[in-house]
PDB file of C-alpha atoms in Angstrom:
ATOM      1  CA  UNK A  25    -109.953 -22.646  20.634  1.00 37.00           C
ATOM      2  CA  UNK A  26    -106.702 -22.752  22.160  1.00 41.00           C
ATOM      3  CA  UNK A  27    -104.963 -25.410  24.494  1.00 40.00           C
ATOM      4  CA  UNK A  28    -106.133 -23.274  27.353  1.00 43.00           C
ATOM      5  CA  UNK A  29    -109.356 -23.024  26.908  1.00 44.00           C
ATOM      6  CA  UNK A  30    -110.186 -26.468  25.735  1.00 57.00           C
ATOM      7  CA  UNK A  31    -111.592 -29.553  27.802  1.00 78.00           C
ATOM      8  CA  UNK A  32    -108.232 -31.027  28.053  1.00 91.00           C
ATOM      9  CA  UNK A  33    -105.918 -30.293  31.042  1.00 96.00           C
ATOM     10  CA  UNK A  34    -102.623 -31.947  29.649  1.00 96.00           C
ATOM     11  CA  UNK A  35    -102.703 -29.441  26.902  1.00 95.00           C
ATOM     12  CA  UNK A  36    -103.289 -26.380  29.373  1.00 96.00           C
ATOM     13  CA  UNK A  37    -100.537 -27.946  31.803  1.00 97.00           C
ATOM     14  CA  UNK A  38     -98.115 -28.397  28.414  1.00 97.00           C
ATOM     15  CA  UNK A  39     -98.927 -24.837  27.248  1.00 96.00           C
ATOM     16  CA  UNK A  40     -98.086 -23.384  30.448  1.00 97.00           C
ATOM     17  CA  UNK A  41     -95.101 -25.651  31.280  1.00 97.00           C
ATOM     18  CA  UNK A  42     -93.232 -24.454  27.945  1.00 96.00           C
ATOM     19  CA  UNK A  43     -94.559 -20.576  28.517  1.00 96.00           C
ATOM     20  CA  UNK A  44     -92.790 -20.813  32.046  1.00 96.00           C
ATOM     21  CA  UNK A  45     -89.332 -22.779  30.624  1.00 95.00           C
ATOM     22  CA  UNK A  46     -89.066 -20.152  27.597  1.00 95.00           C
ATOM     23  CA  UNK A  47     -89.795 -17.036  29.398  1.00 94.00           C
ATOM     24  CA  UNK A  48     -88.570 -18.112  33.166  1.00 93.00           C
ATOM     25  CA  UNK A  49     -85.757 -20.580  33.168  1.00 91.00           C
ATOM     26  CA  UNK A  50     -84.848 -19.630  36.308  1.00 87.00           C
ATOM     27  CA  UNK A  51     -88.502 -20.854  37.741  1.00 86.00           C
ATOM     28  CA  UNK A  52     -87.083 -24.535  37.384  1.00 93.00           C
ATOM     29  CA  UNK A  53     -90.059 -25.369  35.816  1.00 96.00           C
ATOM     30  CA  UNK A  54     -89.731 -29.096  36.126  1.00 97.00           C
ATOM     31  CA  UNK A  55     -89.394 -28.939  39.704  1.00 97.00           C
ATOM     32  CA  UNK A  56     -92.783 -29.856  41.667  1.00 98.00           C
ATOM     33  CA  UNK A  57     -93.515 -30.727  45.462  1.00 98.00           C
ATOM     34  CA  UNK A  58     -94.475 -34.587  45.813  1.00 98.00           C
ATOM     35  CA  UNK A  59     -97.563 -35.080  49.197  1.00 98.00           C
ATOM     36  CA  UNK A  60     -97.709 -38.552  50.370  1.00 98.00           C
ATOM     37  CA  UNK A  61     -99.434 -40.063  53.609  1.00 96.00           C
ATOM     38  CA  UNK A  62     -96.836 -41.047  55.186  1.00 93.00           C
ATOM     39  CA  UNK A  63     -96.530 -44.679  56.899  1.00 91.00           C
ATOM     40  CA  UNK A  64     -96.782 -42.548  60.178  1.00 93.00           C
ATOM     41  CA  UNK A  65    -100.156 -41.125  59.117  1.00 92.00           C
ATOM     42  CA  UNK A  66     -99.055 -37.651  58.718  1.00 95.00           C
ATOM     43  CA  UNK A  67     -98.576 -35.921  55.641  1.00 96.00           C
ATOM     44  CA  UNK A  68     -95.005 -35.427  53.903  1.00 96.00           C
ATOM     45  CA  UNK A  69     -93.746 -33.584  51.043  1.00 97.00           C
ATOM     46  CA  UNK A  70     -90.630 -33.416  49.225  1.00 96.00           C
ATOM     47  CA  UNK A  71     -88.768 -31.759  45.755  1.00 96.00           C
ATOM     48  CA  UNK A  72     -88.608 -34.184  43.263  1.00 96.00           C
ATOM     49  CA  UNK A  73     -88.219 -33.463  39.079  1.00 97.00           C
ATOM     50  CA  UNK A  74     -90.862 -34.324  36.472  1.00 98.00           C
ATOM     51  CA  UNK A  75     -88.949 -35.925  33.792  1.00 97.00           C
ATOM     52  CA  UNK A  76     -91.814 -36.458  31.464  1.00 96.00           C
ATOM     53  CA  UNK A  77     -95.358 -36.100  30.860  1.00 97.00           C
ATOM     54  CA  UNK A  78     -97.663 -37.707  28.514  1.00 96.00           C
ATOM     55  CA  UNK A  79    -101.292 -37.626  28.210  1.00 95.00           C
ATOM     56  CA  UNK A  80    -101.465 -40.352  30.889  1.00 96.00           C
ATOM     57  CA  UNK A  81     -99.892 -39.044  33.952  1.00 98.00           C
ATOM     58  CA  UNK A  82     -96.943 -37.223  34.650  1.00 98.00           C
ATOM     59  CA  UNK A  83     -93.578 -38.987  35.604  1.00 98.00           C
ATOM     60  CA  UNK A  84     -90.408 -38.862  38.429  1.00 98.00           C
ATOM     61  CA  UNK A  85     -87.763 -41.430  39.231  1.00 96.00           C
ATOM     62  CA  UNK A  86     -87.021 -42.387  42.644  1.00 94.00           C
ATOM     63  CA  UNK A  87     -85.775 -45.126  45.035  1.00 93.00           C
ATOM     64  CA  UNK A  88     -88.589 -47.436  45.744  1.00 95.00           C
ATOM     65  CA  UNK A  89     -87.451 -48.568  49.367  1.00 92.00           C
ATOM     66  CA  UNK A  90     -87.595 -44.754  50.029  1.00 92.00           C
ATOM     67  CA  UNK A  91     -89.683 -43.034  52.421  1.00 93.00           C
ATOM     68  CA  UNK A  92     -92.107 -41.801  49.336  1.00 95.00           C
ATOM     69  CA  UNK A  93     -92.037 -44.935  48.232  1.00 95.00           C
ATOM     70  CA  UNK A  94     -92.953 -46.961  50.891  1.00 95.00           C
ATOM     71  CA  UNK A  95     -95.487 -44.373  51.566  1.00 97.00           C
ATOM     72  CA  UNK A  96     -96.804 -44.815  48.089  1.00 97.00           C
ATOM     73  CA  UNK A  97     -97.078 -48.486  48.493  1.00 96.00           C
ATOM     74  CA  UNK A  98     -99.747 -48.015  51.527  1.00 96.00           C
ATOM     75  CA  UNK A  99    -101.425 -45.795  49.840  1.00 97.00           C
ATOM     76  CA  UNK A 100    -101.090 -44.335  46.639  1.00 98.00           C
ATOM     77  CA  UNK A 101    -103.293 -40.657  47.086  1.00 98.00           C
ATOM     78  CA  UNK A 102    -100.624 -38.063  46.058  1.00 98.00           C
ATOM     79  CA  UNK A 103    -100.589 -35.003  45.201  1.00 98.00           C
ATOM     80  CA  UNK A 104     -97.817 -32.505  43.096  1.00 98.00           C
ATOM     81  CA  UNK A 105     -97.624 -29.109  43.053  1.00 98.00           C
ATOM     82  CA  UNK A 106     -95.800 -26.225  40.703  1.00 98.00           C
ATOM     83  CA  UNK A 107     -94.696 -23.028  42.141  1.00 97.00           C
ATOM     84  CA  UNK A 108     -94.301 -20.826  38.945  1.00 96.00           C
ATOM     85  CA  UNK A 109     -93.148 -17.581  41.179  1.00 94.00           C
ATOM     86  CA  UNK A 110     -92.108 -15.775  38.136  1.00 94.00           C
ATOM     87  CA  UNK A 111     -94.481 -16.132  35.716  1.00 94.00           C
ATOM     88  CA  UNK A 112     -97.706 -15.804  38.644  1.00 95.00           C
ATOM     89  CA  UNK A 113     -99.042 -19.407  38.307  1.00 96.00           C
ATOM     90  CA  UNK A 114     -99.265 -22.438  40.290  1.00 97.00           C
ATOM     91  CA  UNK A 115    -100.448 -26.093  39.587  1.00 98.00           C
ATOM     92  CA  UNK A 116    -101.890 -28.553  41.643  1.00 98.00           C
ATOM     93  CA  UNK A 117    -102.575 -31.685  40.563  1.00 98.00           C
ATOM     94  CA  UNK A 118    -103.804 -34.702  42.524  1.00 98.00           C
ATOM     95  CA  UNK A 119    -104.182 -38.409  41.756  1.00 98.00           C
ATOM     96  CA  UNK A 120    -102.789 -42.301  42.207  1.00 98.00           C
ATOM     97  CA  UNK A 121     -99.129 -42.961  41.430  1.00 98.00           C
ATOM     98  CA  UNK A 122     -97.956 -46.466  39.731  1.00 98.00           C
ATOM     99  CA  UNK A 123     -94.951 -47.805  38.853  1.00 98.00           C
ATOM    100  CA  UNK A 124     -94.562 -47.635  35.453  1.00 97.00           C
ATOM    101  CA  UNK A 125     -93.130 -50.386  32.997  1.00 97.00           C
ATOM    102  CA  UNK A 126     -90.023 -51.986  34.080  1.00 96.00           C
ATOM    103  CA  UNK A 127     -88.623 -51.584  30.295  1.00 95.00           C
ATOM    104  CA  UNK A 128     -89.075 -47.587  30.933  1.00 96.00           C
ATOM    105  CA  UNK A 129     -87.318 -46.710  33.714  1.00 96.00           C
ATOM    106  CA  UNK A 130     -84.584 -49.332  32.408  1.00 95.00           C
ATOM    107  CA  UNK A 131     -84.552 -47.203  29.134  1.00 95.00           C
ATOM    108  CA  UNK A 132     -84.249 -43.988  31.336  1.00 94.00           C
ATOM    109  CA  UNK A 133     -81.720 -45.519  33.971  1.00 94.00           C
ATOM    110  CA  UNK A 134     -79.905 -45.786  30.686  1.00 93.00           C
ATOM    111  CA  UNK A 135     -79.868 -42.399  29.660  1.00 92.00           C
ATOM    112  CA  UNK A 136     -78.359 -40.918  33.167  1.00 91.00           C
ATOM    113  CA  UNK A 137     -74.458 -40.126  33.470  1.00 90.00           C
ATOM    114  CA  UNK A 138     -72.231 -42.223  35.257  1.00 91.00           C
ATOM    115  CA  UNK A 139     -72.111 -40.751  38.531  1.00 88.00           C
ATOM    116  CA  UNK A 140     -76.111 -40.613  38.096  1.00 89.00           C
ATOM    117  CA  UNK A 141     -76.352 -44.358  37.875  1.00 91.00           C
ATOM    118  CA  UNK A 142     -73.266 -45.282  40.569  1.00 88.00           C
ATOM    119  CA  UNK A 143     -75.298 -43.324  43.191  1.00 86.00           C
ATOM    120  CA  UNK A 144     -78.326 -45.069  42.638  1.00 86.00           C
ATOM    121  CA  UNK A 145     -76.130 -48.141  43.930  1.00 86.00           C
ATOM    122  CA  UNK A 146     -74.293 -46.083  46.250  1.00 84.00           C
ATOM    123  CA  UNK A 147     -77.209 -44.112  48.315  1.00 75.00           C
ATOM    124  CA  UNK A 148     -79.846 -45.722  50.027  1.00 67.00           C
ATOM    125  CA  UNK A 149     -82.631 -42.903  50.329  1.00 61.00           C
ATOM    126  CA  UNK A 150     -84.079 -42.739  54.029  1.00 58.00           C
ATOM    127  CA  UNK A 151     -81.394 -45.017  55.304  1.00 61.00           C
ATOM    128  CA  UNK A 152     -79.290 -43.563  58.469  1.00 58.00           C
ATOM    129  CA  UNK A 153     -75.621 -43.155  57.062  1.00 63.00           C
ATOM    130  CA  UNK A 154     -73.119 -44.108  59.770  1.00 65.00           C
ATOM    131  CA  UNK A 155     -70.082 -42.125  58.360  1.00 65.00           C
ATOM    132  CA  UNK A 156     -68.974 -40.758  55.102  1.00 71.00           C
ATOM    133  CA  UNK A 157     -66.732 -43.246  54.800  1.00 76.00           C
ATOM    134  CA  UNK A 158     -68.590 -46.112  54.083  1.00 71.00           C
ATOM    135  CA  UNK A 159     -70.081 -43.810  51.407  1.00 71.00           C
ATOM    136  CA  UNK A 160     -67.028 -43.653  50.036  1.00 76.00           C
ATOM    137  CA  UNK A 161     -66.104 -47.210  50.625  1.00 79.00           C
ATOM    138  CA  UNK A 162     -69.907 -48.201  48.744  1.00 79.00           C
ATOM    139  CA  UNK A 163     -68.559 -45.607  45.851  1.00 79.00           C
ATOM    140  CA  UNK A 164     -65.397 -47.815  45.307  1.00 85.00           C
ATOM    141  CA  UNK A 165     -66.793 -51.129  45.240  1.00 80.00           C
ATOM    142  CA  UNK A 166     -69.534 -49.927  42.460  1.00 80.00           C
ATOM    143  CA  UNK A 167     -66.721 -48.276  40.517  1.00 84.00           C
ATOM    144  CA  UNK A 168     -65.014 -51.748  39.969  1.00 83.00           C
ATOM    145  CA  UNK A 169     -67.783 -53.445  39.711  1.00 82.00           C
ATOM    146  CA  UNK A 170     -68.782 -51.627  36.661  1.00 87.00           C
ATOM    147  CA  UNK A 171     -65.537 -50.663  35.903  1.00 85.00           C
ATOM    148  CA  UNK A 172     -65.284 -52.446  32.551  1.00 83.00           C
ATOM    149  CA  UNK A 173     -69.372 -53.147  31.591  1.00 88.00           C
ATOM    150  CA  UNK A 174     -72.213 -51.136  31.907  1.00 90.00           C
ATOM    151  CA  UNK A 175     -73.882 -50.024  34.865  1.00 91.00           C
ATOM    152  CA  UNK A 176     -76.892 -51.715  35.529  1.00 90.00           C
ATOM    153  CA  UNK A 177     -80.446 -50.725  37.097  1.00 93.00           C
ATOM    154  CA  UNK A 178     -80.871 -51.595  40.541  1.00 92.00           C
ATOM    155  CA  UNK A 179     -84.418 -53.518  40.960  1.00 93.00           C
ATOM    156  CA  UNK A 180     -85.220 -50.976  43.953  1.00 92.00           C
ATOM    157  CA  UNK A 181     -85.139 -48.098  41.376  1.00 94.00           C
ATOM    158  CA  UNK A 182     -87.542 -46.791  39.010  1.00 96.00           C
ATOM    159  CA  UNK A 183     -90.366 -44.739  37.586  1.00 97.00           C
ATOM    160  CA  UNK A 184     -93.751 -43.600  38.763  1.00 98.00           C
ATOM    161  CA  UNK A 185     -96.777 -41.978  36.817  1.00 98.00           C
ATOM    162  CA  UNK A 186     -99.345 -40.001  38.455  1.00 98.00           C
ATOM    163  CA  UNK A 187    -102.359 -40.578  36.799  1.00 98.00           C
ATOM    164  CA  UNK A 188    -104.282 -37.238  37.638  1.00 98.00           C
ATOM    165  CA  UNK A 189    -108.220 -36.916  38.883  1.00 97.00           C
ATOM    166  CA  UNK A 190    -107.932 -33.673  39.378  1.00 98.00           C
ATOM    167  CA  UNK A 191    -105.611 -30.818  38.230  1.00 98.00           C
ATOM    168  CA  UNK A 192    -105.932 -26.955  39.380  1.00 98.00           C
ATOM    169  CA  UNK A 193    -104.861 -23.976  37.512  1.00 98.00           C
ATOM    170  CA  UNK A 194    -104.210 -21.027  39.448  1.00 97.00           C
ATOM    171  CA  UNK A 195    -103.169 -17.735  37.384  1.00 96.00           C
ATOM    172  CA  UNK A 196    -102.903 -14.194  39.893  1.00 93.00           C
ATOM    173  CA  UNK A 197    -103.135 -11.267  38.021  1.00 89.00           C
ATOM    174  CA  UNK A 198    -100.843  -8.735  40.613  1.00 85.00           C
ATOM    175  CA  UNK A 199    -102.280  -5.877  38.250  1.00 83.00           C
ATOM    176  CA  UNK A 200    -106.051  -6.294  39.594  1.00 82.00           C
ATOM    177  CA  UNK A 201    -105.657  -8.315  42.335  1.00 84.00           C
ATOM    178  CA  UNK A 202    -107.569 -11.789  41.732  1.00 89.00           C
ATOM    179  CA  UNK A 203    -106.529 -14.879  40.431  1.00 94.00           C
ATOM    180  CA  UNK A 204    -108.162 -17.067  37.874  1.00 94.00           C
ATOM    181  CA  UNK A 205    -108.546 -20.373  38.828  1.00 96.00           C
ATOM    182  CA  UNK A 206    -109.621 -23.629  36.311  1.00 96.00           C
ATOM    183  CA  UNK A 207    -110.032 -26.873  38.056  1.00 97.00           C
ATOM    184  CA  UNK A 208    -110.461 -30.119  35.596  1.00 97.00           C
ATOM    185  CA  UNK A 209    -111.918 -33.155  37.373  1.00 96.00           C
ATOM    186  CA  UNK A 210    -111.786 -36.263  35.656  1.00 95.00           C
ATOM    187  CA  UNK A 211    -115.543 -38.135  35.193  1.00 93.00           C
ATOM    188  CA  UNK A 212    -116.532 -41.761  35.666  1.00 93.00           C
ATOM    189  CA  UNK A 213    -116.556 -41.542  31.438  1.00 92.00           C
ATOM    190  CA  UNK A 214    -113.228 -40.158  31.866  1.00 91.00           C
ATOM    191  CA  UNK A 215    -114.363 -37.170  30.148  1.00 93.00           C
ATOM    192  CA  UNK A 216    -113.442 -33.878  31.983  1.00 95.00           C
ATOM    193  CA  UNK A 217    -114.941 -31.696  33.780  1.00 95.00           C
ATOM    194  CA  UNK A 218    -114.208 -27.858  33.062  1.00 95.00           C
ATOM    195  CA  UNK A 219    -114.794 -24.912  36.111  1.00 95.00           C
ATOM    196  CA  UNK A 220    -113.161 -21.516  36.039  1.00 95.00           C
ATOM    197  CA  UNK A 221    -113.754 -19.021  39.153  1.00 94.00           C
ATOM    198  CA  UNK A 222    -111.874 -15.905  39.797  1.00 93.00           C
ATOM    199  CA  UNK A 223    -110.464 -15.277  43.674  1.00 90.00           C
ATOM    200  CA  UNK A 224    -109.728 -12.076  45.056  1.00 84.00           C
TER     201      UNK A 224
END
């Protein structure tokens, strides 16, 4: 039985991630569209990048004061989406994002370049910017901070995990027409729940 066709959507979603990355580079396929309910009760999405997915959830990096995250805070319904235009297939996944370990996104923080880690200091997402300058002026002061010891996390940065109750395969087949479609939905015995229609 293969990783598709199994009971287990992490191994579909990690069969079809490294089909599209191999075969489609240019598909980006680690790029997905974050959905919050935003503070103003309206829906907002955004690009963010999936660093890493595990059999728990799947992962992104982001300012915590930021508009996502403070929407996240409220209420932590999201949803993520893949647009694999190349390769005909889509993902939708939807669940409850949590911070994950402090220790993690240290050890990831960690693993960023330089100018990576400076403009997590430097860039306050969602905050109105009066001029470049004091961009620039922000950019300075971090560079000498750090300038002779390593650049640390800020506390208002970090790591969530989606932890999925429901993921969505879509497949279209231009050839015939239809699309094939496998939803998982997680059970209250966290088992999963398997349906596959076909959509025209």
């Amino acid at each position: 039985m293969s990783a598709s066709e199994d009971h287990n959507p992490i191994a579909h979603f990690q069969k079809w991630f490294h089909e599209v990355d191999v075969a489609h580079p240019e598909d980006e396929a680690n790029t997905m569209l974050l959905s919050t309910l935003g503070l103003d009760g309206f829906p907002k999405s955004r690009i963010v990048l999936l660093k890493r997915f595990t059999w728990e959830g799947f992962i992104f990096f982001t300012n915590y004061n930021s508009e996502k995250g403070k929407a996240i805070t409220q209420n932590n319904n999201v949803s993520i989406s893949f647009n694999w235009e190349a390769s005909n297939r889509q993902v939708l996944i939807i669940g409850k994002a949590e911070k994950i370990p402090e220790n993690l996104s240290e050890g990831y923080f960690e693993s960023r370049p330089k100018g990576s880690k400076l403009s997590a200091w430097v860039s306050q997402q969602s905050e109105v910017i009066p001029s470049r300058e004091l961009l620039d002026d922000r950019l300075k002061h971090y560079e000498n901070k750090y300038k002779n010891k390593p650049i640390t996390k800020p506390e208002y940065w970090g790591g969530y995990i989606v932890k999925p109750t429901a993921i969505e395969f879509n497949e279209h087949d231009p050839l015939v027409g239809f699309s094939r479609v496998t939803t998982y939905t997680l059970q209250p015995d966290y088992r999963w729940l398997k349906r596959i229609k076909f959509i025209s």
